[in-house]
Short mmCIF file of N, CA, C and O in Angstrom, two decimals:
data_model
loop_
_atom_site.label_atom_id
_atom_site.label_comp_id
_atom_site.label_asym_id
_atom_site.label_seq_id
_atom_site.Cartn_x
_atom_site.Cartn_y
_atom_site.Cartn_z
N GLN A 21 -147.80 39.76 221.07
CA GLN A 21 -149.25 39.82 221.23
C GLN A 21 -149.64 39.79 222.70
O GLN A 21 -150.60 40.43 223.10
N LYS A 22 -148.88 39.04 223.50
CA LYS A 22 -149.16 38.99 224.93
C LYS A 22 -149.00 40.37 225.56
O LYS A 22 -149.79 40.77 226.40
N ASP A 23 -147.98 41.12 225.12
CA ASP A 23 -147.77 42.48 225.63
C ASP A 23 -148.94 43.38 225.27
O ASP A 23 -149.38 44.20 226.07
N ALA A 24 -149.45 43.23 224.06
CA ALA A 24 -150.59 44.03 223.62
C ALA A 24 -151.83 43.72 224.45
O ALA A 24 -152.59 44.62 224.81
N GLN A 25 -152.03 42.45 224.77
CA GLN A 25 -153.17 42.05 225.59
C GLN A 25 -153.04 42.63 227.00
O GLN A 25 -154.01 43.13 227.57
N GLN A 26 -151.83 42.55 227.56
CA GLN A 26 -151.61 43.11 228.89
C GLN A 26 -151.81 44.62 228.90
O GLN A 26 -152.41 45.16 229.83
N ALA A 27 -151.34 45.29 227.85
CA ALA A 27 -151.52 46.74 227.75
C ALA A 27 -153.01 47.09 227.68
O ALA A 27 -153.46 48.05 228.31
N ALA A 28 -153.78 46.31 226.94
CA ALA A 28 -155.22 46.55 226.81
C ALA A 28 -155.91 46.35 228.16
O ALA A 28 -156.80 47.12 228.53
N ILE A 29 -155.49 45.34 228.90
CA ILE A 29 -156.07 45.08 230.22
C ILE A 29 -155.76 46.24 231.17
O ILE A 29 -156.64 46.73 231.88
N ILE A 30 -154.53 46.70 231.16
CA ILE A 30 -154.13 47.82 232.03
C ILE A 30 -154.89 49.08 231.66
O ILE A 30 -155.38 49.80 232.53
N GLN A 31 -155.02 49.36 230.36
CA GLN A 31 -155.78 50.53 229.92
C GLN A 31 -157.22 50.47 230.41
O GLN A 31 -157.78 51.47 230.84
N ARG A 32 -157.83 49.30 230.31
CA ARG A 32 -159.21 49.13 230.77
C ARG A 32 -159.30 49.35 232.28
O ARG A 32 -160.23 49.99 232.77
N MET A 33 -158.34 48.83 233.03
CA MET A 33 -158.33 49.00 234.48
C MET A 33 -158.20 50.48 234.85
O MET A 33 -158.91 50.97 235.74
N VAL A 34 -157.32 51.18 234.17
CA VAL A 34 -157.13 52.61 234.44
C VAL A 34 -158.40 53.38 234.11
O VAL A 34 -158.85 54.23 234.89
N ARG A 35 -159.02 53.06 232.98
CA ARG A 35 -160.27 53.72 232.60
C ARG A 35 -161.35 53.46 233.65
O ARG A 35 -162.09 54.38 234.04
N ASP A 36 -161.44 52.22 234.13
CA ASP A 36 -162.43 51.88 235.15
C ASP A 36 -162.17 52.66 236.44
O ASP A 36 -163.10 53.12 237.10
N LEU A 37 -160.89 52.79 236.81
CA LEU A 37 -160.53 53.55 238.01
C LEU A 37 -160.93 55.02 237.85
O LEU A 37 -161.54 55.60 238.75
N LEU A 38 -160.61 55.59 236.71
CA LEU A 38 -160.92 57.00 236.49
C LEU A 38 -162.42 57.23 236.44
O LEU A 38 -162.89 58.30 236.85
N ASP A 39 -163.17 56.26 235.96
CA ASP A 39 -164.64 56.39 235.92
C ASP A 39 -165.23 56.53 237.32
O ASP A 39 -166.34 57.04 237.47
N GLN A 40 -164.50 56.08 238.32
CA GLN A 40 -165.00 56.17 239.69
C GLN A 40 -164.74 57.54 240.33
O GLN A 40 -165.18 57.81 241.43
N LEU A 41 -164.03 58.40 239.61
CA LEU A 41 -163.74 59.75 240.10
C LEU A 41 -164.78 60.73 239.57
O LEU A 41 -165.41 60.48 238.54
N SER A 42 -164.90 61.86 240.24
CA SER A 42 -165.79 62.92 239.75
C SER A 42 -165.20 63.54 238.49
O SER A 42 -164.01 63.36 238.19
N ALA A 43 -166.00 64.28 237.77
CA ALA A 43 -165.53 64.93 236.54
C ALA A 43 -164.38 65.88 236.84
O ALA A 43 -163.39 65.94 236.10
N LYS A 44 -164.47 66.62 237.94
CA LYS A 44 -163.39 67.55 238.30
C LYS A 44 -162.11 66.80 238.64
O LYS A 44 -161.02 67.24 238.29
N ASP A 45 -162.24 65.69 239.34
CA ASP A 45 -161.05 64.90 239.67
C ASP A 45 -160.43 64.28 238.42
O ASP A 45 -159.21 64.21 238.30
N ARG A 46 -161.25 63.85 237.47
CA ARG A 46 -160.72 63.34 236.20
C ARG A 46 -159.99 64.44 235.44
O ARG A 46 -158.93 64.20 234.86
N GLN A 47 -160.55 65.64 235.45
CA GLN A 47 -159.88 66.77 234.82
C GLN A 47 -158.52 67.02 235.49
O GLN A 47 -157.52 67.23 234.80
N PHE A 48 -158.50 66.97 236.80
CA PHE A 48 -157.25 67.15 237.53
C PHE A 48 -156.23 66.11 237.11
O PHE A 48 -155.07 66.43 236.85
N VAL A 49 -156.63 64.84 237.05
CA VAL A 49 -155.73 63.76 236.66
C VAL A 49 -155.17 64.01 235.27
O VAL A 49 -153.97 63.84 235.02
N ARG A 50 -156.03 64.42 234.34
CA ARG A 50 -155.57 64.70 232.97
C ARG A 50 -154.52 65.81 232.96
O ARG A 50 -153.48 65.70 232.30
N LEU A 51 -154.79 66.88 233.69
CA LEU A 51 -153.87 68.02 233.68
C LEU A 51 -152.57 67.73 234.42
O LEU A 51 -151.48 68.00 233.91
N TYR A 52 -152.69 67.20 235.62
CA TYR A 52 -151.52 67.03 236.48
C TYR A 52 -150.69 65.81 236.09
O TYR A 52 -149.48 65.90 235.93
N PHE A 53 -151.34 64.68 235.96
CA PHE A 53 -150.61 63.43 235.71
C PHE A 53 -150.38 63.16 234.22
O PHE A 53 -149.28 62.81 233.82
N ASN A 54 -151.41 63.31 233.40
CA ASN A 54 -151.26 62.99 231.97
C ASN A 54 -150.45 64.05 231.23
O ASN A 54 -149.54 63.72 230.49
N ARG A 55 -150.83 65.31 231.42
CA ARG A 55 -150.16 66.38 230.69
C ARG A 55 -148.92 66.89 231.41
O ARG A 55 -148.10 67.59 230.82
N GLY A 56 -148.79 66.56 232.69
CA GLY A 56 -147.61 66.94 233.44
C GLY A 56 -147.50 68.42 233.73
O GLY A 56 -146.40 68.95 233.88
N LEU A 57 -148.65 69.08 233.83
CA LEU A 57 -148.61 70.51 234.12
C LEU A 57 -148.12 70.76 235.54
O LEU A 57 -148.30 69.93 236.44
N SER A 58 -147.52 71.90 235.74
CA SER A 58 -147.06 72.28 237.08
C SER A 58 -148.27 72.54 237.98
O SER A 58 -149.37 72.82 237.48
N PRO A 59 -148.07 72.47 239.29
CA PRO A 59 -149.18 72.79 240.19
C PRO A 59 -149.78 74.18 239.92
O PRO A 59 -150.99 74.35 239.97
N GLU A 60 -148.92 75.13 239.60
CA GLU A 60 -149.40 76.48 239.31
C GLU A 60 -150.28 76.51 238.06
O GLU A 60 -151.31 77.17 238.02
N ALA A 61 -149.86 75.78 237.02
CA ALA A 61 -150.64 75.73 235.78
C ALA A 61 -151.97 75.01 236.00
O ALA A 61 -153.00 75.43 235.46
N VAL A 62 -151.96 73.94 236.78
CA VAL A 62 -153.21 73.22 237.08
C VAL A 62 -154.15 74.14 237.86
O VAL A 62 -155.34 74.22 237.56
N ALA A 63 -153.59 74.83 238.84
CA ALA A 63 -154.40 75.76 239.64
C ALA A 63 -155.05 76.81 238.75
O ALA A 63 -156.25 77.09 238.88
N SER A 64 -154.29 77.36 237.83
CA SER A 64 -154.82 78.37 236.93
C SER A 64 -155.89 77.80 236.01
O SER A 64 -156.95 78.39 235.83
N ALA A 65 -155.62 76.63 235.44
CA ALA A 65 -156.57 76.00 234.51
C ALA A 65 -157.88 75.64 235.19
O ALA A 65 -158.95 75.71 234.58
N MET A 66 -157.80 75.23 236.46
CA MET A 66 -159.00 74.79 237.17
C MET A 66 -159.60 75.86 238.07
O MET A 66 -160.60 75.63 238.75
N ASN A 67 -158.94 77.03 238.10
CA ASN A 67 -159.41 78.13 238.94
C ASN A 67 -159.46 77.73 240.42
O ASN A 67 -160.46 77.96 241.11
N ILE A 68 -158.37 77.09 240.87
CA ILE A 68 -158.24 76.70 242.28
C ILE A 68 -156.88 77.18 242.77
O ILE A 68 -156.03 77.60 241.97
N SER A 69 -156.65 77.13 244.06
CA SER A 69 -155.36 77.56 244.61
C SER A 69 -154.32 76.45 244.45
O SER A 69 -154.66 75.27 244.29
N VAL A 70 -153.06 76.84 244.51
CA VAL A 70 -151.98 75.86 244.43
C VAL A 70 -152.06 74.91 245.63
O VAL A 70 -151.82 73.70 245.48
N LYS A 71 -152.44 75.43 246.78
CA LYS A 71 -152.60 74.58 247.97
C LYS A 71 -153.65 73.50 247.71
O LYS A 71 -153.48 72.34 248.09
N THR A 72 -154.72 73.87 247.03
CA THR A 72 -155.77 72.90 246.68
C THR A 72 -155.25 71.84 245.72
O THR A 72 -155.63 70.67 245.81
N VAL A 73 -154.36 72.23 244.81
CA VAL A 73 -153.75 71.26 243.89
C VAL A 73 -153.05 70.17 244.68
O VAL A 73 -153.24 68.98 244.42
N TYR A 74 -152.24 70.57 245.66
CA TYR A 74 -151.50 69.58 246.45
C TYR A 74 -152.43 68.70 247.28
O TYR A 74 -152.24 67.48 247.36
N SER A 75 -153.46 69.29 247.87
CA SER A 75 -154.38 68.47 248.67
C SER A 75 -155.21 67.55 247.78
O SER A 75 -155.48 66.40 248.12
N LYS A 76 -155.60 68.04 246.59
CA LYS A 76 -156.37 67.22 245.65
C LYS A 76 -155.51 66.05 245.15
O LYS A 76 -155.99 64.93 245.03
N LYS A 77 -154.24 66.33 244.88
CA LYS A 77 -153.32 65.27 244.42
C LYS A 77 -153.25 64.17 245.47
O LYS A 77 -153.37 62.98 245.15
N HIS A 78 -153.08 64.55 246.73
CA HIS A 78 -152.99 63.56 247.80
C HIS A 78 -154.30 62.79 247.94
O HIS A 78 -154.31 61.56 248.04
N LYS A 79 -155.41 63.50 247.89
CA LYS A 79 -156.73 62.87 248.04
C LYS A 79 -156.98 61.85 246.91
O LYS A 79 -157.43 60.73 247.15
N ILE A 80 -156.67 62.25 245.69
CA ILE A 80 -156.91 61.37 244.54
C ILE A 80 -156.00 60.15 244.59
O ILE A 80 -156.45 59.02 244.35
N GLN A 81 -154.72 60.35 244.91
CA GLN A 81 -153.81 59.21 245.01
C GLN A 81 -154.27 58.23 246.08
O GLN A 81 -154.29 57.02 245.85
N THR A 82 -154.67 58.74 247.23
CA THR A 82 -155.15 57.88 248.32
C THR A 82 -156.40 57.13 247.89
O THR A 82 -156.54 55.94 248.14
N ARG A 83 -157.31 57.83 247.23
CA ARG A 83 -158.55 57.19 246.78
C ARG A 83 -158.26 56.09 245.76
O ARG A 83 -158.81 54.98 245.84
N LEU A 84 -157.40 56.37 244.78
CA LEU A 84 -157.07 55.37 243.77
C LEU A 84 -156.36 54.17 244.39
O LEU A 84 -156.64 53.03 244.02
N GLU A 85 -155.47 54.41 245.34
CA GLU A 85 -154.80 53.30 246.02
C GLU A 85 -155.81 52.44 246.75
O GLU A 85 -155.71 51.20 246.75
N GLY A 86 -156.80 53.05 247.37
CA GLY A 86 -157.84 52.31 248.06
C GLY A 86 -158.68 51.47 247.11
O GLY A 86 -159.01 50.32 247.39
N ILE A 87 -159.01 52.04 245.96
CA ILE A 87 -159.80 51.31 244.96
C ILE A 87 -159.01 50.12 244.45
O ILE A 87 -159.54 49.01 244.33
N VAL A 88 -157.72 50.32 244.15
CA VAL A 88 -156.88 49.25 243.66
C VAL A 88 -156.77 48.14 244.72
O VAL A 88 -156.90 46.95 244.40
N ALA A 89 -156.55 48.52 245.95
CA ALA A 89 -156.44 47.53 247.04
C ALA A 89 -157.73 46.75 247.19
O ALA A 89 -157.71 45.52 247.39
N GLN A 90 -158.85 47.43 247.07
CA GLN A 90 -160.16 46.77 247.19
C GLN A 90 -160.38 45.79 246.06
O GLN A 90 -160.88 44.69 246.27
N GLN A 91 -159.99 46.17 244.85
CA GLN A 91 -160.18 45.29 243.71
C GLN A 91 -159.22 44.10 243.76
O GLN A 91 -159.55 43.02 243.27
N ALA A 92 -158.07 44.27 244.38
CA ALA A 92 -157.09 43.19 244.47
C ALA A 92 -157.48 42.16 245.52
O ALA A 92 -157.05 41.01 245.47
N ALA A 93 -158.31 42.59 246.46
CA ALA A 93 -158.70 41.69 247.56
C ALA A 93 -159.70 40.65 247.13
O ALA A 93 -160.32 40.68 246.14
#
């Protein structure tokens, strides 16, 4: 039961983090991280360049790390 409670807390934290992103960034997270699509497939699905996929990935990771650090402080 303790594991289930911890899992629920983590899910809520992740949901709260994602809520702080724009709709397009949430879509990117779903495609790239959740579904594990290749950068080329994400680019095609979102109608962006592969270069933009890589820059968006870096931007989102940096932003989420900042949010986590801020909440931990």
